[in-house]
mmCIF file of C-alpha atoms in Angstrom:
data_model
loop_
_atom_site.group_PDB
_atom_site.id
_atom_site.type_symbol
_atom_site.label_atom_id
_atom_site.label_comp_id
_atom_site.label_asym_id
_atom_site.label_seq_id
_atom_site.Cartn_x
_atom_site.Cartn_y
_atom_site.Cartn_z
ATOM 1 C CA UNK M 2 0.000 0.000 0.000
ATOM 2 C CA UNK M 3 1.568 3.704 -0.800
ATOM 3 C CA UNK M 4 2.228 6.161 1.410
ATOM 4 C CA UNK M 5 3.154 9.351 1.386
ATOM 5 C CA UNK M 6 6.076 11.290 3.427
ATOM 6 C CA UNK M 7 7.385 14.512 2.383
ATOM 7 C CA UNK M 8 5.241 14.917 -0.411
ATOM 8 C CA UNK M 9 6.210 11.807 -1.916
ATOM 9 C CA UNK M 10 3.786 8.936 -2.963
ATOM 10 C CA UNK M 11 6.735 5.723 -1.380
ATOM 11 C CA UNK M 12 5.687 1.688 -2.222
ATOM 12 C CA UNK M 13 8.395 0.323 0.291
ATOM 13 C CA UNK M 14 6.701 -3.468 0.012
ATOM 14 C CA UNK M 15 9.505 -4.658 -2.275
ATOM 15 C CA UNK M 16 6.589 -7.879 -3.105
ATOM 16 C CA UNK M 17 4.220 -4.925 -3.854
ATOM 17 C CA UNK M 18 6.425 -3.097 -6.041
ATOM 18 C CA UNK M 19 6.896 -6.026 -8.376
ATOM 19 C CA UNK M 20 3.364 -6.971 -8.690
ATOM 20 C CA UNK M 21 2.376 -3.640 -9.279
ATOM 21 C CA UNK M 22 5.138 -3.585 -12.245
ATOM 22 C CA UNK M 23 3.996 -6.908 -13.915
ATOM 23 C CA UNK M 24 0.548 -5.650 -13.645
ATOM 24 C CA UNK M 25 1.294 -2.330 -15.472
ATOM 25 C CA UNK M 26 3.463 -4.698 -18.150
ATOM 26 C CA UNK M 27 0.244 -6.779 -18.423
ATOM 27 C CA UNK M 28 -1.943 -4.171 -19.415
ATOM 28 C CA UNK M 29 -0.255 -2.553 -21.976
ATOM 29 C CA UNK M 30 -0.021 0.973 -20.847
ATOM 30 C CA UNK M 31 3.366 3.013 -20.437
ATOM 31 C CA UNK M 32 3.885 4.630 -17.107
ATOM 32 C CA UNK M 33 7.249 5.177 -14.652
ATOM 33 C CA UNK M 34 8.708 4.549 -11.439
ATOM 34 C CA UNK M 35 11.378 7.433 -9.701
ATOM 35 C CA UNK M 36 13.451 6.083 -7.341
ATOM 36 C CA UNK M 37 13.553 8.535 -4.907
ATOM 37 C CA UNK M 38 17.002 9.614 -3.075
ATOM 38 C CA UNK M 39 17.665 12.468 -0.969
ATOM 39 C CA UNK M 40 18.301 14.618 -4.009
ATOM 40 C CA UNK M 41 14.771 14.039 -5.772
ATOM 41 C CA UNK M 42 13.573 14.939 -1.822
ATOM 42 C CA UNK M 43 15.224 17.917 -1.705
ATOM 43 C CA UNK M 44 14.064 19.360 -5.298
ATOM 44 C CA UNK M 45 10.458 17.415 -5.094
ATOM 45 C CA UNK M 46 10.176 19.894 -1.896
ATOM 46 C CA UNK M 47 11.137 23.363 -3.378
ATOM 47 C CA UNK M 48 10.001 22.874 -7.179
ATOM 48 C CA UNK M 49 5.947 22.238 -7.355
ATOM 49 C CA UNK M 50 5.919 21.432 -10.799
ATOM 50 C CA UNK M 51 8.322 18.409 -10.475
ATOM 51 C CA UNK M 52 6.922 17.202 -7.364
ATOM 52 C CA UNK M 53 3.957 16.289 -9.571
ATOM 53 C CA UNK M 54 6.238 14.969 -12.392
ATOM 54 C CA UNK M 55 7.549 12.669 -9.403
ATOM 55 C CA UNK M 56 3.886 11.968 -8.103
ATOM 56 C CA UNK M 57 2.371 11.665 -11.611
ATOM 57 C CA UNK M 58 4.419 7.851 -12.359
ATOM 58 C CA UNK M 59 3.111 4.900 -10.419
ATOM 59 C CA UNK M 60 4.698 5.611 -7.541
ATOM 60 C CA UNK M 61 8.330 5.651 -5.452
ATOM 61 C CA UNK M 62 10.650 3.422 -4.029
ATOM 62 C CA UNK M 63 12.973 4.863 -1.406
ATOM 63 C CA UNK M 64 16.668 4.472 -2.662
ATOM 64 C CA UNK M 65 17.229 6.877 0.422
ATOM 65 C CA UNK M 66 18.745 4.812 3.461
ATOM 66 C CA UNK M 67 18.178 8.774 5.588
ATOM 67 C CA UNK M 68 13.776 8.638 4.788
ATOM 68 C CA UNK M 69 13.282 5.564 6.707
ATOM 69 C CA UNK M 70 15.338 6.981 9.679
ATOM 70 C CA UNK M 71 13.007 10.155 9.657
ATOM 71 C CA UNK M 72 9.954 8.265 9.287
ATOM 72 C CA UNK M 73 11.069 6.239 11.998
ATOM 73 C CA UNK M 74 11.623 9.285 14.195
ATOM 74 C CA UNK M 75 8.669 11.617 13.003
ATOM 75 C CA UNK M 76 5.914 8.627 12.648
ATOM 76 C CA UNK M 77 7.133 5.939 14.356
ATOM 77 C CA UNK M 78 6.890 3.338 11.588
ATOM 78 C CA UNK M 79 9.463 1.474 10.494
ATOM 79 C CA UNK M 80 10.220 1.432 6.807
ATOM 80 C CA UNK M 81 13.262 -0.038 4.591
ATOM 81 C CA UNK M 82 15.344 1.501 1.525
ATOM 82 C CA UNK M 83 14.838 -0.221 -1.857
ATOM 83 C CA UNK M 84 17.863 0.885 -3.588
ATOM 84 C CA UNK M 85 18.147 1.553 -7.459
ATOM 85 C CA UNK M 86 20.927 -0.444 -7.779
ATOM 86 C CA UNK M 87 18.895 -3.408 -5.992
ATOM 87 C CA UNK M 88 15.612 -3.034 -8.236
ATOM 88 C CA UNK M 89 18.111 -2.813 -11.575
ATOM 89 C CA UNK M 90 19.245 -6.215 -10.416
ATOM 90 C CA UNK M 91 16.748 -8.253 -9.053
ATOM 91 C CA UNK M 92 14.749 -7.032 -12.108
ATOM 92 C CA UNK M 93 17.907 -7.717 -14.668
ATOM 93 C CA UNK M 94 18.864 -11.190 -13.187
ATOM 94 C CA UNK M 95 15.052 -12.656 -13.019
ATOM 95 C CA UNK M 96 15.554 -12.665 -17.356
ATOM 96 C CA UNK M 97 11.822 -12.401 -16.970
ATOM 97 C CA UNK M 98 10.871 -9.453 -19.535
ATOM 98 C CA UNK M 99 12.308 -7.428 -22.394
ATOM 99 C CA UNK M 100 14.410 -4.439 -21.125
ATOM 100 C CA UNK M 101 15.915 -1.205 -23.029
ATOM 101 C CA UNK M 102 18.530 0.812 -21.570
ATOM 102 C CA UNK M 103 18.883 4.246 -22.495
ATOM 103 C CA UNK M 104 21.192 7.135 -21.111
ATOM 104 C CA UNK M 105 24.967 7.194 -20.348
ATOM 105 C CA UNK M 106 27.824 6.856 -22.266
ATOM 106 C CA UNK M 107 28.787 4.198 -25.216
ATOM 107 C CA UNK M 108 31.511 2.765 -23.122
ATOM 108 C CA UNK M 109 28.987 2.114 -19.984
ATOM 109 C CA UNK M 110 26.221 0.561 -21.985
ATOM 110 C CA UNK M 111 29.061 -1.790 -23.837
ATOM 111 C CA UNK M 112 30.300 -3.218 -20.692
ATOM 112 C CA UNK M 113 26.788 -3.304 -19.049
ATOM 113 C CA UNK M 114 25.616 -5.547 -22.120
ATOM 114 C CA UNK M 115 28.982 -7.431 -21.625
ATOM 115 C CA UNK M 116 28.519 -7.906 -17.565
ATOM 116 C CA UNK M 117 24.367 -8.365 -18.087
ATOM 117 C CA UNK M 118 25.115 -11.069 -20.926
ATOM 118 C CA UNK M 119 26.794 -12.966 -18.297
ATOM 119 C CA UNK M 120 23.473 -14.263 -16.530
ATOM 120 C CA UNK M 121 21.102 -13.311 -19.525
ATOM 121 C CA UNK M 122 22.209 -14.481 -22.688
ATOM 122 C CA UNK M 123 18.869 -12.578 -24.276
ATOM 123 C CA UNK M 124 20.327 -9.282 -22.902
ATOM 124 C CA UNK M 125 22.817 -9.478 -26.330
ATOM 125 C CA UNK M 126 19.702 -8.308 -28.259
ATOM 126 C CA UNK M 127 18.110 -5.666 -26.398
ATOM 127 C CA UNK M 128 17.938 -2.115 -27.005
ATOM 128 C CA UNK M 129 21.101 0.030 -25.626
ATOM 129 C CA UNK M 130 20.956 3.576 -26.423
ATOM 130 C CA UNK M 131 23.013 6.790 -25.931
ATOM 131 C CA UNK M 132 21.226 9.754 -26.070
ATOM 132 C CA UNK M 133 23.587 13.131 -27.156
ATOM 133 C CA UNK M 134 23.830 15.904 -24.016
ATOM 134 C CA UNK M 135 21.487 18.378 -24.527
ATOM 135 C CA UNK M 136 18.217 20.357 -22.351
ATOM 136 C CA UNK M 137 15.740 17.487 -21.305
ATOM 137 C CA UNK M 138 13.530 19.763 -23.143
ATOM 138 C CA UNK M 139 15.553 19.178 -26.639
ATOM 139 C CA UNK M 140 15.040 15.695 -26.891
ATOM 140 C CA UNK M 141 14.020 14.074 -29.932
ATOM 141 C CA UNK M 142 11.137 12.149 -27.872
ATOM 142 C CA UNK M 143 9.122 10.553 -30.825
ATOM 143 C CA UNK M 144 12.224 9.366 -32.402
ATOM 144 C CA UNK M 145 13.268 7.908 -28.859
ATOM 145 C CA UNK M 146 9.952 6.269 -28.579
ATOM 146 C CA UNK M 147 9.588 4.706 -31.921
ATOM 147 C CA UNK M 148 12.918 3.374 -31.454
ATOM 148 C CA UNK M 149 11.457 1.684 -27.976
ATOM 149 C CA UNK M 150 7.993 1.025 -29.558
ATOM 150 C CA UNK M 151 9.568 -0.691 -32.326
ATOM 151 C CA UNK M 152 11.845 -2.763 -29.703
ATOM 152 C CA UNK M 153 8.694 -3.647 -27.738
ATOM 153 C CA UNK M 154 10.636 -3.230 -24.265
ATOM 154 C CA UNK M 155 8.697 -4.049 -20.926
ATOM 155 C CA UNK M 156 11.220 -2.161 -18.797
ATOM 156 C CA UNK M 157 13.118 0.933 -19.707
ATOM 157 C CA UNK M 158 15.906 1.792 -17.923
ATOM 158 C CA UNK M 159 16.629 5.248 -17.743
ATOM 159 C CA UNK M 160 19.898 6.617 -16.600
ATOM 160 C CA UNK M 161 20.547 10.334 -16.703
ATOM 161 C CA UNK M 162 20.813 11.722 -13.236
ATOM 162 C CA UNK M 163 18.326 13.723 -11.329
ATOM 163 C CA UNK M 164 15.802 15.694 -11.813
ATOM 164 C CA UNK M 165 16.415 14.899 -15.953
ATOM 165 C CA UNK M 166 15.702 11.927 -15.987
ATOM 166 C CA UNK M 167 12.183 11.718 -14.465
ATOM 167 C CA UNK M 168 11.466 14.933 -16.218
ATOM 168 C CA UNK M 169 12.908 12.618 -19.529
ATOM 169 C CA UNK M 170 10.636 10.181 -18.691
ATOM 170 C CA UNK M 171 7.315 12.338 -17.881
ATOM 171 C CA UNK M 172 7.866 13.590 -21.459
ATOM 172 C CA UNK M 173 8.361 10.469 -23.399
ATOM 173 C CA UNK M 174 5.175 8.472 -21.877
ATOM 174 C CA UNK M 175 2.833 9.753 -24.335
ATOM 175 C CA UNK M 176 5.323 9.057 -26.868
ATOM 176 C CA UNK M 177 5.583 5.337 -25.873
ATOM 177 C CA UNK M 178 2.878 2.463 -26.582
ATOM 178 C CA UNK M 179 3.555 0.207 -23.566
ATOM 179 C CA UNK M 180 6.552 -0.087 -20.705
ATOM 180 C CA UNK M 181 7.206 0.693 -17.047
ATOM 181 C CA UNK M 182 10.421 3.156 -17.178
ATOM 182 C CA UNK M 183 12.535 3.063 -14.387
ATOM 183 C CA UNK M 184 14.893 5.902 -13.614
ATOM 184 C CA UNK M 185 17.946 4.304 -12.454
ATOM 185 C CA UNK M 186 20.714 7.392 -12.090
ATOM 186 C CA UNK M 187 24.034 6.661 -11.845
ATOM 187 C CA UNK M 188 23.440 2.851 -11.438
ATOM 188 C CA UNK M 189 24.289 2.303 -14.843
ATOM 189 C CA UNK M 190 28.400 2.749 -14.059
ATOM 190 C CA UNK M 191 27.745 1.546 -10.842
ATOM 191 C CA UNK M 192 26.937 -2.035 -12.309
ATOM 192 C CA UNK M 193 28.984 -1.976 -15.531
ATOM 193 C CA UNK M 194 31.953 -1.683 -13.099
ATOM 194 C CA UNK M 195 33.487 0.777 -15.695
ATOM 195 C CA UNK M 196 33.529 3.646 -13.626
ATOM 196 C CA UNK M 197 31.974 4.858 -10.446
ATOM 197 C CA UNK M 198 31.531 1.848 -8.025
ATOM 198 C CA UNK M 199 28.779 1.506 -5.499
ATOM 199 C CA UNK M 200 29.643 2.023 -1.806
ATOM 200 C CA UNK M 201 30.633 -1.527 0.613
ATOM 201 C CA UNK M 202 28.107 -3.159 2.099
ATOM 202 C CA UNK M 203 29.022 -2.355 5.423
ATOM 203 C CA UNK M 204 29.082 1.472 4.449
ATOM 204 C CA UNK M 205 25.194 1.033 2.841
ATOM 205 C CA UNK M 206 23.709 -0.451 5.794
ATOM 206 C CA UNK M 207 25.535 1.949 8.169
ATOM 207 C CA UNK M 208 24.181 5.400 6.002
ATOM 208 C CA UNK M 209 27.675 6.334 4.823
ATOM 209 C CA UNK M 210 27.351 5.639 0.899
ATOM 210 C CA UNK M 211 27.483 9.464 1.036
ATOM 211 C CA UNK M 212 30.875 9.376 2.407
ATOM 212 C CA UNK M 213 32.040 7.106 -0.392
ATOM 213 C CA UNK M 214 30.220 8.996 -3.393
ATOM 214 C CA UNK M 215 31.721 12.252 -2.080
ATOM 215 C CA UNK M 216 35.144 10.540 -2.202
ATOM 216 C CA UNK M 217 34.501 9.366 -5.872
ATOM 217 C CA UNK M 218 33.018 12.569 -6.864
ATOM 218 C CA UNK M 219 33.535 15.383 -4.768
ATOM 219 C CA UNK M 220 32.635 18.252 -6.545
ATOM 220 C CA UNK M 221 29.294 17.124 -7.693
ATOM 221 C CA UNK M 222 28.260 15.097 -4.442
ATOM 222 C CA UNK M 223 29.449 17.953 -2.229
ATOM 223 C CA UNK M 224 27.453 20.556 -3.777
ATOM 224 C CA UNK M 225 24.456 18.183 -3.813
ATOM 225 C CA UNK M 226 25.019 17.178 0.205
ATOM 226 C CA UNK M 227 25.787 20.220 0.897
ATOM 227 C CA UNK M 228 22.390 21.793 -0.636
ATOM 228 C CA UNK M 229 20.645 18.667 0.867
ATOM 229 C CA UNK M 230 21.848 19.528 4.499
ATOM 230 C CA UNK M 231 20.501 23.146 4.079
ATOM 231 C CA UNK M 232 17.496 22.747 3.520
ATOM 232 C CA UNK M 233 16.869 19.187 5.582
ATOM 233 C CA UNK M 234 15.880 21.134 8.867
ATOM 234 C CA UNK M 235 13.007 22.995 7.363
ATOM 235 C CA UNK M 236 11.680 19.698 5.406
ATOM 236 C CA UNK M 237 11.901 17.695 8.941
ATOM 237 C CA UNK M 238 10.357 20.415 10.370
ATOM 238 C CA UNK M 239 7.268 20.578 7.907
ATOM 239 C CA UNK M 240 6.919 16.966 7.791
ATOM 240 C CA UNK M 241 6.567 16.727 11.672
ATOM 241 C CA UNK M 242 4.126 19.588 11.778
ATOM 242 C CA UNK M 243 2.036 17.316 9.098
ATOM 243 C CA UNK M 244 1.671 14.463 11.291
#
């Protein structure tokens, strides 16, 4: 059952989540999934218009491990993180539908396909595209979309970093005939081992991957945490005042 915290419509039943997307496969119409991190919080909360972009898909998953910590304190529920990176590969390695990935670089998407191949032969014919850098606006969305309609992909992955990419995907649904698209950020290099490489274990389930992705990429992720932090005590305060 959904619920909604700080504005956001979560599904934290992982079961739930993947009934709900064979459901929305099974009936044929195109709709999306944001996986919400602290980022998407932060600019959900101070931009209107694309905290109904994010509210507008089917719904959430929390790839936050900090929202089920202040859900715990505010509401006194207890709630779990359902990471990107774990949806892209409990999703990838069941080889149960037809995927598409589009976003990041040539060099990512090759060794994806070569490290998804691995466990799903089928994943050697699927759709892997790059899409140029330009305004989410500027995007060539019917020529994106008959590209995927033409593919017949029941999962899109979409990997272009927040807030593009569920902006990318809020504009190419009425472009696209069937789907669920996923917006996956930076999981992409994170799985293709190519690049950026997720966080330890130990430093997940402890709430310090932002200590690791700040260590990777400092510029961008301290800019990001750092904007994050500023504006956390007024969101925490709002959300409390709700209940």
């Amino acid at each position: 059952m959904e619920e909604k915290y700080f504005n956001i419509r979560y599904e934290f039943d992982h079961a739930t989540v993947h009934d709900r997307i064979s459901q929305q496969i099974d009936c044929r119409e195109p709709s999306y999934i944001c996986v919400a991190d602290g980022v998407i919080l932060n600019e959900a909360n101070r931009n209107p218009w694309y905290l109904d972009v994010i509210n507008s898909g089917m719904f959430c998953i929390c790839d936050s491990s900090y929202v089920p910590l202040y859900i715990r304190w505010i509401h006194k529920k207890n709630r779990g993180q359902y990471a990107g990176y774990d949806i892209f590969r409990d999703i990838a390695l069941s080889c149960k539908w037809r995927m598409a990935f589009i976003g990041a670089s040539s060099e990512v998407l090759d060794a994806l396909k070569k490290k998804l191949c691995q466990t799903n032969p089928e994943v050697e014919g699927m759709l892997f595209m790059e899409l140029p850098f330009m305004d989410v606006a500027d995007f060539d969305y019917k020529a994106i979309a008959d590209a995927i309609n033409e593919d017949g992909a029941d999962i899109i992955w979409v990997a272009l970093g927040a807030p593009k990419q569920e902006i990318f995907m809020h504009y190419l649904r009425p472009h696209i005939s069937k789907g669920v698209m996923i917006a996956v950020g930076a999981v992409f290099k994170f799985y293709s081992g190519l690049e950026v490489k997720r966080a330890p274990r130990w430093m997940v389930h402890h709430h310090l991957e932002f200590l690791h992705r700040i260590y990777k990429e400092p510029n961008k992720q301290l800019r990001r945490c750092s904007d994050i932090v500023y504006h956390l005590p007024r969101l925490l305060w709002r959300e409390w005042r709700a209940k």
